[in-house]
Short mmCIF file of C-alpha atoms and ligand atoms in Angstrom, two decimals:
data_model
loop_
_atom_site.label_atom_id
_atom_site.label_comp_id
_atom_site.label_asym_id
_atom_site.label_seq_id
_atom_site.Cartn_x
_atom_site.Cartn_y
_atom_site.Cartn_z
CA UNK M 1 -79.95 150.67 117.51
CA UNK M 2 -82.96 153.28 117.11
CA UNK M 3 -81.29 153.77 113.33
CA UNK M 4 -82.20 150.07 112.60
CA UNK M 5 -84.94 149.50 110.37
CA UNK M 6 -88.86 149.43 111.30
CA UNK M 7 -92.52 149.07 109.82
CA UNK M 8 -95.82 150.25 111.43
CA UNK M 9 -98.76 149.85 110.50
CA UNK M 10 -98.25 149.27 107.15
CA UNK M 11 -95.73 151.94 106.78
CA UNK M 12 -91.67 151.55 106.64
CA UNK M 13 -89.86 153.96 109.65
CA UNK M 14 -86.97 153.44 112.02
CA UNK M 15 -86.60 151.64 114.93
CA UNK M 16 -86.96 154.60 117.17
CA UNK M 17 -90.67 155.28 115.95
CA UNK M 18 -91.83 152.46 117.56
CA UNK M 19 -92.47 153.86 121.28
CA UNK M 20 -95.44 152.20 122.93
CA UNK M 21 -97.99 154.37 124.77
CA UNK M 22 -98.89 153.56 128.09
CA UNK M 23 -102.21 153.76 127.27
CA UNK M 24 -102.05 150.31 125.08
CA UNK M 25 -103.40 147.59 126.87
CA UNK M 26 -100.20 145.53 125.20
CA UNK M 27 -97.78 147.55 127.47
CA UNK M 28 -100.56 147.27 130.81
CA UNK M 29 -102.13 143.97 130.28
CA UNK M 30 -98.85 142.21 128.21
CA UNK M 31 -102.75 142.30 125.51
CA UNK M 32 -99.86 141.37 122.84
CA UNK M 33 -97.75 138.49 120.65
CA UNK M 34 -94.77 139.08 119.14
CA UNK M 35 -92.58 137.20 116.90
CA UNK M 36 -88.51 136.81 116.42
CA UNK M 37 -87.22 135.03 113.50
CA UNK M 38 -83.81 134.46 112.12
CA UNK M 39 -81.74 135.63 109.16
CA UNK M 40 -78.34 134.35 107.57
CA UNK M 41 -76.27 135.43 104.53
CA UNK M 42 -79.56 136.06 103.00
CA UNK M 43 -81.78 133.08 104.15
CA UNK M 44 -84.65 133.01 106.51
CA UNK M 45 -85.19 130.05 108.54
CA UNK M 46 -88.68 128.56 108.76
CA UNK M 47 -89.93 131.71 107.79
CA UNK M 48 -93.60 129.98 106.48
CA UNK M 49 -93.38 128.78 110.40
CA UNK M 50 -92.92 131.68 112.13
CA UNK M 51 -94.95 133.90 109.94
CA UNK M 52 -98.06 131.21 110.27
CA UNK M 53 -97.19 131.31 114.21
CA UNK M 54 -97.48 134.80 114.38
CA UNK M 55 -100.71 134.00 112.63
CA UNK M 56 -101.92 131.50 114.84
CA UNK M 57 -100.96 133.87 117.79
CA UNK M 58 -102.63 136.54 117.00
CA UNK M 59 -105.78 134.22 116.35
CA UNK M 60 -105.16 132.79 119.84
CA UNK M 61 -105.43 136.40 121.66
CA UNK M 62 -107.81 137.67 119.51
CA UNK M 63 -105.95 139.92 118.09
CA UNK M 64 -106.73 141.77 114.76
CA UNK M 65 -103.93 140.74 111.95
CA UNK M 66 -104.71 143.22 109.13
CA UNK M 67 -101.99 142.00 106.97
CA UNK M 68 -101.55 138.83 104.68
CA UNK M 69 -98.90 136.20 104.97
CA UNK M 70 -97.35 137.57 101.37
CA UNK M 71 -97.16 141.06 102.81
CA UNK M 72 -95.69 139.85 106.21
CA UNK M 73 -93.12 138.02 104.40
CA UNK M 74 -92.26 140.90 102.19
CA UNK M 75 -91.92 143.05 105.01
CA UNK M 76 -89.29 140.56 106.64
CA UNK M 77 -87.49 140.94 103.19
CA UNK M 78 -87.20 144.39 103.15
CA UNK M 79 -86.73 145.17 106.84
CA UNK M 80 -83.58 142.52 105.98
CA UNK M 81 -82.08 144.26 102.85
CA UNK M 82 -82.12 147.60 104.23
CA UNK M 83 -80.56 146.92 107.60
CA UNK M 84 -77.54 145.89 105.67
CA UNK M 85 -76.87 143.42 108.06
CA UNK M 86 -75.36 140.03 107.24
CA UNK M 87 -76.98 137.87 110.32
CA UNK M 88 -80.33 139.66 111.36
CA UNK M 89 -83.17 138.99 113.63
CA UNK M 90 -86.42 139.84 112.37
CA UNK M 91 -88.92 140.80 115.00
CA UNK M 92 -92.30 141.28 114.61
CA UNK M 93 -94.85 142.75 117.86
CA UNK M 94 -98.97 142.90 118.14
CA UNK M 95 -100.40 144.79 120.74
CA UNK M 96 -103.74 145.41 121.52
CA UNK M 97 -103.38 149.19 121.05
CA UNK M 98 -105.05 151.94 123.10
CA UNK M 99 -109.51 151.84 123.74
CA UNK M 100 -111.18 154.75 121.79
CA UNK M 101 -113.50 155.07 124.88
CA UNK M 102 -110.41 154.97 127.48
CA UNK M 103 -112.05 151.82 129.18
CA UNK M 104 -109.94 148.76 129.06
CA UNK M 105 -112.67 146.61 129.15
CA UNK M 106 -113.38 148.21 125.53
CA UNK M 107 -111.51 145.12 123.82
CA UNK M 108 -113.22 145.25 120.46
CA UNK M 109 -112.64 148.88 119.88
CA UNK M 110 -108.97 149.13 120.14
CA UNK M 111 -106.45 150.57 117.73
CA UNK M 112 -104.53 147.26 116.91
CA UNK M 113 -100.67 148.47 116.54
CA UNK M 114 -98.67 146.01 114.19
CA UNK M 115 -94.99 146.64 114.20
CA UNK M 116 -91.51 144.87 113.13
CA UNK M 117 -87.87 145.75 113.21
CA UNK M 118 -84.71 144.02 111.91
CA UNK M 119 -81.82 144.22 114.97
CA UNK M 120 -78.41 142.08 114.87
CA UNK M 121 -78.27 138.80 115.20
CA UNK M 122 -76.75 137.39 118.18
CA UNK M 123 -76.40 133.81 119.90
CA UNK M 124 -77.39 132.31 123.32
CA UNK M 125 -74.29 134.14 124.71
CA UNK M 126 -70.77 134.39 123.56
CA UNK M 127 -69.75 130.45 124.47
CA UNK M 128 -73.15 129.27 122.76
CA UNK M 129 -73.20 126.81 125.68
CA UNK M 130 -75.65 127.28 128.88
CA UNK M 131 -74.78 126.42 132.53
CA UNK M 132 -78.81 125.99 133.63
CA UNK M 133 -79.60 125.44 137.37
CA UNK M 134 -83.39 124.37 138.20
CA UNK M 135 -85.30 127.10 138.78
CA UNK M 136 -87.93 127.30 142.28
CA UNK M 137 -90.55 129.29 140.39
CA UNK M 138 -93.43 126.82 138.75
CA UNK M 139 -94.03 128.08 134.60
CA UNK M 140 -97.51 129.68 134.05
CA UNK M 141 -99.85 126.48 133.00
CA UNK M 142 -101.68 126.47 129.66
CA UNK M 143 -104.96 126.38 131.27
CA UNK M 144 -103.95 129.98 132.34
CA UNK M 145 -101.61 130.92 129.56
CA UNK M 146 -101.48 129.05 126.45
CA UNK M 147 -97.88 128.93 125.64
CA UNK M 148 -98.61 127.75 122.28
CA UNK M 149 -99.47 131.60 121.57
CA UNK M 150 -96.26 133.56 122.22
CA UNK M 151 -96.98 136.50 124.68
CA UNK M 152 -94.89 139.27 126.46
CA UNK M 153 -96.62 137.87 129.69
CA UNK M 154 -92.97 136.45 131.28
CA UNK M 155 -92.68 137.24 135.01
CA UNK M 156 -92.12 133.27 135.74
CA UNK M 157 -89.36 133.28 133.34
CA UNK M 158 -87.61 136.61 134.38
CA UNK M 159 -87.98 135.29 137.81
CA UNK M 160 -85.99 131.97 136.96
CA UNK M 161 -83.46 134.11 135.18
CA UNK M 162 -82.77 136.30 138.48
CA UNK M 163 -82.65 132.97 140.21
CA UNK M 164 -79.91 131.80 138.19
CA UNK M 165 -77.79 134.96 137.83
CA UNK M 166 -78.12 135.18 141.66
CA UNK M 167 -76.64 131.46 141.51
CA UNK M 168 -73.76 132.25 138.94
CA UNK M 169 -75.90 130.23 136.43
CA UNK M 170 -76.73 131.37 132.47
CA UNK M 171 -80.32 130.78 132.90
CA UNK M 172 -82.76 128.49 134.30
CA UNK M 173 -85.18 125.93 133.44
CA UNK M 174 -89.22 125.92 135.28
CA UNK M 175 -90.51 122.93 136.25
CA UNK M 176 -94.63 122.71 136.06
CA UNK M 177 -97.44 122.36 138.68
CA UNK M 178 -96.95 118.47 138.61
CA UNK M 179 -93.27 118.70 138.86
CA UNK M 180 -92.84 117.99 134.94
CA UNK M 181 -89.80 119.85 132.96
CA UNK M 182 -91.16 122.88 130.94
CA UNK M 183 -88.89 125.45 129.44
CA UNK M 184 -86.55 128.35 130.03
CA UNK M 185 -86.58 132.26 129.28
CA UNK M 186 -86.74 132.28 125.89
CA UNK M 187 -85.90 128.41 125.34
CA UNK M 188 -86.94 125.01 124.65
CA UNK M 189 -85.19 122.50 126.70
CA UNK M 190 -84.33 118.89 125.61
CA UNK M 191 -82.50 115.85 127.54
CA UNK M 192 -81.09 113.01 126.55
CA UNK M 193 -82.54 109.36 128.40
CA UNK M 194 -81.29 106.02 127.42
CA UNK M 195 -80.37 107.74 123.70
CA UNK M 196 -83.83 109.04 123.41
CA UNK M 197 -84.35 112.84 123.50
CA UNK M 198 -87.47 113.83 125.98
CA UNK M 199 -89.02 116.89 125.24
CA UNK M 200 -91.20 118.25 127.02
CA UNK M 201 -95.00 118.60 125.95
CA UNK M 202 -97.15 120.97 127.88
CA UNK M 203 -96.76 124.36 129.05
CA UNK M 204 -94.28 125.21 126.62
CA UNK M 205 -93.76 127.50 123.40
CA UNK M 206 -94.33 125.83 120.63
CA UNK M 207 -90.74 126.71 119.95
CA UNK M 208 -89.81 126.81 115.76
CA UNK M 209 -86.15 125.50 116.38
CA UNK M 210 -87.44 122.24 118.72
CA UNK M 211 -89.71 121.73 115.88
CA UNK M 212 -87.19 121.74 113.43
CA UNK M 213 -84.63 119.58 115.51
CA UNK M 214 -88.14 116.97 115.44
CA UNK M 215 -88.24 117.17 111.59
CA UNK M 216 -84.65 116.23 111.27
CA UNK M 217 -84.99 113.47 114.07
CA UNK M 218 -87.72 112.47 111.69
CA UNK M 219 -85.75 112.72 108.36
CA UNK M 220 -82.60 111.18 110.14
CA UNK M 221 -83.89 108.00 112.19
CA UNK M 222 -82.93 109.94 116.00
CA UNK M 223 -84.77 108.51 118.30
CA UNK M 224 -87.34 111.31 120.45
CA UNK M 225 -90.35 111.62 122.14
CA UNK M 226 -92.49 114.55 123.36
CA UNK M 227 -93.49 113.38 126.99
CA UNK M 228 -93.80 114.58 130.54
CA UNK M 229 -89.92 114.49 131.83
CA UNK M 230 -90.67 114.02 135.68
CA UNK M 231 -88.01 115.94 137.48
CA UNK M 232 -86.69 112.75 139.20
CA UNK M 233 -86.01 111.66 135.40
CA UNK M 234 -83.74 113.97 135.37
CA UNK M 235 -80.87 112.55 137.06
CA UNK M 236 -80.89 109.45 134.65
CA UNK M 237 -79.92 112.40 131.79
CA UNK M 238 -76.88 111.80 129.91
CA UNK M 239 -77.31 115.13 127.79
CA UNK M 240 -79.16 118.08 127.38
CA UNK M 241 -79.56 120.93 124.93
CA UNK M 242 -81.72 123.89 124.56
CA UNK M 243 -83.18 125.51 121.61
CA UNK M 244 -84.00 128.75 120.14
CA UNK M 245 -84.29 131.16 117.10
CA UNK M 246 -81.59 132.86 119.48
CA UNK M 247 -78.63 130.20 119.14
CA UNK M 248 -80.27 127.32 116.95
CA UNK M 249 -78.81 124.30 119.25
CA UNK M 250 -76.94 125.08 122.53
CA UNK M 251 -75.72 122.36 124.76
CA UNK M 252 -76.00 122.54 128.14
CA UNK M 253 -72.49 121.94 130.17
CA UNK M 254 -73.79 122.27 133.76
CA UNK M 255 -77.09 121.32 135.04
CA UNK M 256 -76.95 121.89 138.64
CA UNK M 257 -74.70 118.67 139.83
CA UNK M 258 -74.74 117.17 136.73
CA UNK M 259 -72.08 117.70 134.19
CA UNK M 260 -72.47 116.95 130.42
CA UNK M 261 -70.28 117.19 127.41
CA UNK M 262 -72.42 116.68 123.76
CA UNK M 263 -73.98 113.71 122.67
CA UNK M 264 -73.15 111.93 119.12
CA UNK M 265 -77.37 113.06 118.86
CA UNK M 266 -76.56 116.26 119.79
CA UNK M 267 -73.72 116.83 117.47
CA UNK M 268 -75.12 115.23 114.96
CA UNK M 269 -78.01 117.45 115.24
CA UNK M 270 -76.18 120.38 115.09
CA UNK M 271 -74.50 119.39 112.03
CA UNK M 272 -78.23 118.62 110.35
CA UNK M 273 -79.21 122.22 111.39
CA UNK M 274 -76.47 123.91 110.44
CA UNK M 275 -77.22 122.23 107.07
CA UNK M 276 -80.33 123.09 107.03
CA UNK M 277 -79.93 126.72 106.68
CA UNK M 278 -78.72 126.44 103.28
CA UNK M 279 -81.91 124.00 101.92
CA UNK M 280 -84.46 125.20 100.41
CA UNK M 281 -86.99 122.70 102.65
CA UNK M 282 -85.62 124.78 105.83
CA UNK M 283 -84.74 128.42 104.88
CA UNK M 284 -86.54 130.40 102.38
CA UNK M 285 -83.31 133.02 100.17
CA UNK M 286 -85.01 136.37 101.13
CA UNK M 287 -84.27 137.70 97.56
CA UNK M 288 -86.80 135.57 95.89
CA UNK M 289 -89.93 137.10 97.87
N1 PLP L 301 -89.76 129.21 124.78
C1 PLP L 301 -89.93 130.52 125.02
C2 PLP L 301 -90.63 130.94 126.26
C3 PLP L 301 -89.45 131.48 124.12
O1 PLP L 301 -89.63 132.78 124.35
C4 PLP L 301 -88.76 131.04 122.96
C5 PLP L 301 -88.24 131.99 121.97
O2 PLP L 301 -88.42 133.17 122.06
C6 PLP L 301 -88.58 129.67 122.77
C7 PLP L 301 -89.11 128.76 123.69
C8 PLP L 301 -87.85 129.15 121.54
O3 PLP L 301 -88.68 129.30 120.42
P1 PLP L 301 -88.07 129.44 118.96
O4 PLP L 301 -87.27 128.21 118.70
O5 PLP L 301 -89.26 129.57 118.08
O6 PLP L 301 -87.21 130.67 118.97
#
C-alpha cells in the first residue's frame, strides 16, 4: 500500500509520506474534510461533483483550499496513471495542520496540509449486497455537524458498525433525534414505499452516488422523493438499497426482520448507472485532463 501513489502540498510522493502529526488539529479535533472518488478503465465518475464538494467542504470548515479545481483535477489524473491501476479510488484529505504558536485556539495561523492518494478500488464487500440491522445510536444532527460537509468526525457511525458486527450484520443504518432514517457508515440509504424511493433529507452526506441515482430517476421517469422516512415507515418497505462511491448501488437483502430481493427500480437503476460510467454526462475519460 505505502508504494501507492501520493501528492502533498503541491508536490507528487508516495503514499507512505503522508503521516499525520499529532500536533494537527485534523488528527485531535477531526479540524479536516476529505474526499473519495471513483475510477474505472480510465473514467472518473462525477469527478466536477466531487472535486466542487471537496470545494464546498473545505468552504464549510473554513478550511484554506490553495489549489484550483483544474489543478485538483489534474492531480486525480496523474495520481490515476501512475498507480497503474485499472479500478482506483482517488482520495483526497484537508486537515487543519499544526498552530505556529502551539495553541489550538490559533485557528487562523495553521499550516493547512492538502494531501491525496490513489489506493485500489474495492466494493461494499465481496457479495456487493448489505445485511443492515437498525442501529441504537442517534446520527450527529446538522445543527451540530453539517453532514453536507464531509468530515472525519464518525464516532456515531463506527458505533453503529460495532453494533452490527456484534449482531452478525454488514453494517447499520442511524436513525435521527426525531426518529427519522439518516444514513450508514459511509452510505446513503434508500427504501422503496408504494414504488416510490424515500430518501432521506437531513442529517445526511450529501452523498455523489444518491445524487446521481436522483439524476437518472429524473432522466428516466422513477418515481422518488427526498423526505423524512419515519422509522414506523419502515415496515411498509418493499426494497431498499444503499449507495456509495464504494459499491455504486448495493441492495440490501436483510433489514432486521424484513427480507428483500431487488426491485424492477432498483435493477433498473443499476443498469442506468452502470451505463453511466461510460457517458460523457456522468464520467469524465481521465486522459483528456
Ligand atoms: N454517507 C457517508 C457518511 C459517507 O461517508 C459516504 C461516503 O463516504 C456516503 C454517505 C456516500 O457518499 P458518496 O456517494 O459520495 O460516496
Amino acid at each position: 500500500m505505502n508504494n501507492f501513489p501520493a501528492w502533498r502540498n503541491g508536490s507528487y510522493c508516495s503514499l507512505a509520506d503522508l503521516s499525520l502529526s499529532i500536533l494537527d488539529l485534523g488528527v485531535i479535533h477531526s479540524d479536516a474534510t476529505y474526499d473519495v472518488l471513483a475510477v474505472r478503465h480510465g473514467r472518473a465518475l462525477q469527478l466536477d461533483a466531487h472535486i466542487d464538494r471537496l470545494t464546498a467542504s473545505c468552504q464549510g470548515w473554513r478550511l484554506p483550499m490553495p489549489y484550483a479545481v483544474d489543478e485538483l483535477k489534474a492531480v486525480v489524473a496523474e495520481l490515476y496513471h501512475s498507480s497503474e491501476l485499472d479500478s482506483a479510488f482517488v482520495w483526497f484529505a484537508v486537515t487543519r495542520g499544526i498552530p505556529d504558536s502551539g495553541n489550538p485556539r490559533d485557528l487562523a495561523k495553521c499550516n493547512t496540509q492538502v494531501m491525496a492518494y490513489a489506493k485500489p478500488y474495492y466494493g461494499f464487500n465481496a457479495a456487493n449486497s448489505a445485511r443492515l440491522c437498525l442501529s441504537t445510536v442517534p446520527r450527529t444532527p446538522d445543527a451540530s455537524i453539517n453532514q453536507r460537509f464531509k468530515n472525519w468526525a464518525w464516532p456515531d457511525l463506527t458505533q453503529s458498525q460495532w453494533q452490527a458486527q456484534d449482531r452478525g450484520y454488514d453494517s447499520a443504518v442511524l436513525l435521527d433525534h426525531n426518529g427519522y432514517l439518516t444514513e450508514g457508515p459511509g452510505f446513503n440509504v434508500a427504501v422503496i414505499i408504494d414504488d416510490v424511493i424515500h430518501i432521506p433529507q437531513h442529517n445526511v452526506l450529501g452523498g455523489i452516488t444518491m445524487h446521481t441515482v436522483v439524476k437518472l430517476c429524473q432522466a428516466n421517469a422513477i418515481p422518488y422523493k427526498y423526505c423524512n422516512i419515519d422509522q414506523h415507515q419502515l415496515a411498509a418497505a418493499t426494497d431498499m438499497f444503499i449507495t456509495s462511491t464504494a459499491g455504486d448501488i448495493v441492495p440490501v437483502t436483510e433489514f432486521e426482520s424484513q427480507r428483500f430481493t431487488p426491485s424492477d427500480q432498483q435493477l433498473a437503476l443499476k443498469q442506468l448507472v452502470k451505463q453511466a460510467w461510460t457517458q460523457d454526462e456522468y464520467s469524465t475519460i481521465l486522459h483528456t485532463i
